[in-house]
Amino acid sequence: MSASTVMVVLYLLLAIMVVAFAVRTIRIAKYPVHLRWELSPVPHEKGRGAYGGSYLEEFEWWTKPREKSLINEGIYMFKEIVFLKALWEHNRRMWYFSFPFHFGLYILFVMAVLLVLGSIASLLNLPTPGIGLVANGVPFLAGIGYVLGGIGALGLFAGRLFSQRLKPVTTPSSFINLGLLLAFFITGVLAVFSTDNFAYQATVFAQAFVTVYFAGEVTGPLAIHLIVAGIFLAYLPFTQMMHFVAKYFTYHEVRWDDEPLEAGSKMEAEIQELLQQTVTWAAPHIGADGKKNWVDIATSPPAEETE
Amino acid sequence: MMSEKIRVKDIGKNPDRNLTTIRPEELIPLPPPYDDFEEQPDWKELSKGARENLVCNLDGFVAVSLPKPQNAEEEKKYVDQFVDGMKKLLSRENNWTFLQPLMLSLEYCIGCQTCSDSCHVFEGSGDNEIYRPTYRSEVFRRLVNKYAKPGGKFTAALNGADVDLNWTTITRLAELAYRCNLCRRCAQVCPIGVDNGLITHEIRKVFSQELGWAPKDLHEKGTVLQLEVGSSTGMNSLVAKDNVEFIDEDMTDITGIEVETCWDKENADVLLLHNAGEIMAWPENPGAFAIILEKAGIDWTLSSEQVGYDGVNYGLFYDDFQLARIALKHAGTAKNLKVNKIVMGECGHEHKALMTIADRVLTGEMSVNRESCLPFLEEIVFSGKIEFDPSKNDFPVTLHDPCNIVRNLGIVEPQRRILKYLCPQFREMTPHGVDNYCCGGGSGFAVMSVNNFTDWRVNIASRTKFKQILDAFADQPGPEVQKYLCAPCSNCKGEIRDMLHYYNALEKSSITYGGLVELIVNAMVDVKEPFIEWEMH
Ligand code: HEM
């Protein structure tokens, strides 16, 4: 198939992905500051994170310096992201498939980065160790990534089909997500094993892609795989599969957000503004009349119920 | 496994029968001598009046006491209000307080069911589908997706759109929102960080803040009464003062230590804020506090200002506005007295409401120093100001971790350091600390006893805890050894009282319960007679 066609389709799909991804991420980030809702353990609590303790264990905590350990937080995140530790501890049977699936994805991500860097390196005529790494690394990573990911996705798909436990919370989109992923892995395996010198073909395409140079050919299986990958990436930001972005926020901005309010802080100013908003909840005891704001309501007694 | 398979959409179907039926033989078994369910008291039948007039078609138990609708118009009115409420819940103006955590939890659950195994209600029930942490969330999520989000009807098909929006759904959902203790153990294990406890909390808010539906024990007899009279116990400040005076006299008689509680002392170091329920139900607890503070030479006071003598804040469980009203009164009391700090008494939800949840709304001059009694007591116990003889506490002691203090606030070790020092036979439960199980009384349940709800609480919500307590004392299970369950939280004690009473555990196993300060006073050298009474309160 002509590389140009594949490239155009891919540019379009990736554009959708980038825009949707950004919109959704910004939306999460832009929610207003919320009330504290932290949950132990909070790993950045220095010396206490391991057993779930917090600075509130200190006598007159506000007189003491708050000691945070970003290293502990980093270690926690590393284990969680790379090994899916929470799943390992609390849902082992799912982990057996979810881990290879996610690990396969990570490997493929590394492979894609390597391809792009390699093609840039060769375009710039940089010395060759990088090129060798690409030539050997890409097929190796691709082989492992697609197979691991495929096995994992297959297991998860089967779980969705057969597990009584998962059934109540399994929706059509669970199947579409995993179905697309399966298609991605299977077409990937086919592309790797049916393409002569996969690394070379992939590098040539990556170079064309990076330089927007419309020429050349890609083999059928590789073309199909690239388009499936593009469709998947464009679809991803519209689904729960954005959980890896959400997870950053659920941890950092909810579970681990134990920042006390400081007088005169930016947060205090933001909250004072939020408290000025008009409330329209309708239950009688709230006493909202379309004009009162949060402060008015919180500083007045419950309105009489009129039945 | 339950014999019946209940699907998410069933919540809106078949209003004439219960969505599920709880059978005692399906609950998880308890160790002997509690293993024969036929020996336990029978469950209370709903009265004929309740069956005829109240919504009772969830699991046969009734916590919210919703009257059945008069006609179809009334049903429709409430259903429409519910949709309005969902929309307000998703708006910045009306729900900035929890919007980000709520949206994250609604939009990113991947449905892995990891949370189920962590839930004591689900486990205690023998895995009843409707008590799964995800069941209620999924019902709400599907309704929100379809009816409260722009373009919702369009995408609903992909996300599951099969829950009928009708009277049956909303009333069962209101009732089901009171089958979760909001303990957040499920949120701890969620590999994505989704919080089904929070979703339950937000569902309760829609019902309270928009439709005016909340259990009477939390609303009319809880926050409303507290704001009106001063305390959810119904005591006004004069009665509270009188009662504390009696307690002081009692304490002086029992211990020989002169105790006189100081009221409304300006510029004191400490404003002690008890859950006023202690004054009525467990007077030895505020009494023990007074003894310790006196002996340690602390400059402390109680307040008689309206609401300032009752640390209870049930708003935490169901209504942001009631929560804020009460929290502002608490902070205002401290401001008026110009104290250095408020010290929370042994009450878990008071800790959480005032120390963290209200933290960010106590802006400007309302910001006051707030401390848990646990590090405060630790400081006293290890200060050398009081002499102790730990051999006076030489009986088996175990510790219950109140979720609101431990899992939610991360106050784990101070109470343990005290117990390890003062109680030679202290032993942990499994699991404990931030992984503990809720007592079953969390989120207001401990004070909810209408209809047949107590039976649900002690049999299902408290079941896992009761098993844990028995296991902690498994080395000396019999009634010949007196055992003490330390629960530094009023609501936990309320639940534990009902649980131990229901199973007759004082007689069968000699397990009594109480707070932490009682153990501290019991170990004081200056207190000649035993302070702890081995009988059921
Ligand atoms: C582009 C990247 C990712 C994709 C496409 C993806 C996709 C998926 C899918 C489809 C599921 C649901 C499986 C099922 O239905 O059974 C899932 C679940 C999960 N993902 Fe991801 N994921 C990605 C990245 C991540 C990352 C970075 C993390 C960790 C930080 C993560 C953690 C989890 C966890 C804990 C689950 C729940 C367990 C399970 O259902 O297997 N994911 N992911």
Coordinates of C-alpha atoms and ligand atoms in Angstrom, one line a residue, chain A residues 80-81 84 87 94 98 101-102 105-106 156 160 174 177-178 181 232 236 241 243-244 247, chain B residues 110 112 191-192, ligand 1:
Chain A
E80 CA 2.2 1.0 40.8
I81 CA 2.8 2.0 37.2
L84 CA 0.3 -2.7 38.9
L87 CA -3.9 -5.2 41.5
M94 CA -7.0 -10.2 37.1
S98 CA -3.7 -7.3 33.2
F101 CA -1.3 -6.6 28.8
H102 CA -0.1 -3.3 30.2
L105 CA 1.7 -1.8 25.9
Y106 CA 4.6 -0.1 27.7
L156 CA -9.1 -9.9 29.9
R160 CA -15.4 -10.0 30.4
S174 CA -15.6 -2.8 27.8
N177 CA -12.0 -1.3 24.1
L178 CA -10.6 -4.8 24.5
L181 CA -6.8 -3.7 21.6
F232 CA -7.3 2.9 18.5
L236 CA -8.7 6.1 23.4
M241 CA -8.9 4.0 29.0
H243 CA -7.6 6.0 33.4
F244 CA -3.8 6.4 33.3
K247 CA -5.0 7.9 38.0
Chain B
I110 CA -12.9 0.2 34.7
C112 CA -12.4 -4.7 37.7
P191 CA -6.1 0.3 41.4
I192 CA -7.4 3.4 39.6
Ligands
HEM1 C1 -2.5 3.6 26.7 C2 -2.4 3.1 27.9 C3 -3.4 2.2 28.5 C4 -4.4 1.5 28.0 C5 -4.8 1.4 26.5 C6 -5.0 0.7 29.0 C7 -6.1 -0.1 28.8 C8 -6.8 -0.8 29.8 C9 -8.0 -1.5 29.6 C10 -8.7 -1.8 28.3 C11 -8.4 -2.0 30.9 C12 -9.6 -2.8 31.2 C13 -9.4 -4.3 31.1 C14 -10.7 -5.0 31.3 O1 -11.7 -4.5 30.8 O2 -10.6 -6.1 31.9 C15 -7.4 -1.5 31.8 C16 -7.5 -1.7 33.1 C17 -6.5 -1.3 34.0 N1 -5.5 -0.4 33.8 FE1 -4.9 0.3 32.0 N2 -4.4 1.0 30.2 C18 -3.4 1.8 29.9 C19 -2.5 2.4 30.8 C20 -2.5 2.1 32.1 C21 -1.5 2.6 33.1 C22 -0.3 3.5 32.8 C23 -1.8 2.1 34.3 C24 -1.2 2.2 35.6 C25 -0.7 3.3 36.1 C26 -3.0 1.2 34.1 C27 -3.7 0.6 35.1 C28 -4.8 -0.2 34.9 C29 -5.4 -0.9 36.0 C30 -5.0 -0.9 37.4 C31 -6.5 -1.6 35.4 C32 -7.6 -2.4 36.2 C33 -7.3 -3.8 36.1 C34 -7.9 -4.4 34.9 O3 -9.1 -4.2 34.6 O4 -7.2 -5.1 34.2 N3 -3.4 1.3 32.8 N4 -6.5 -0.8 31.1

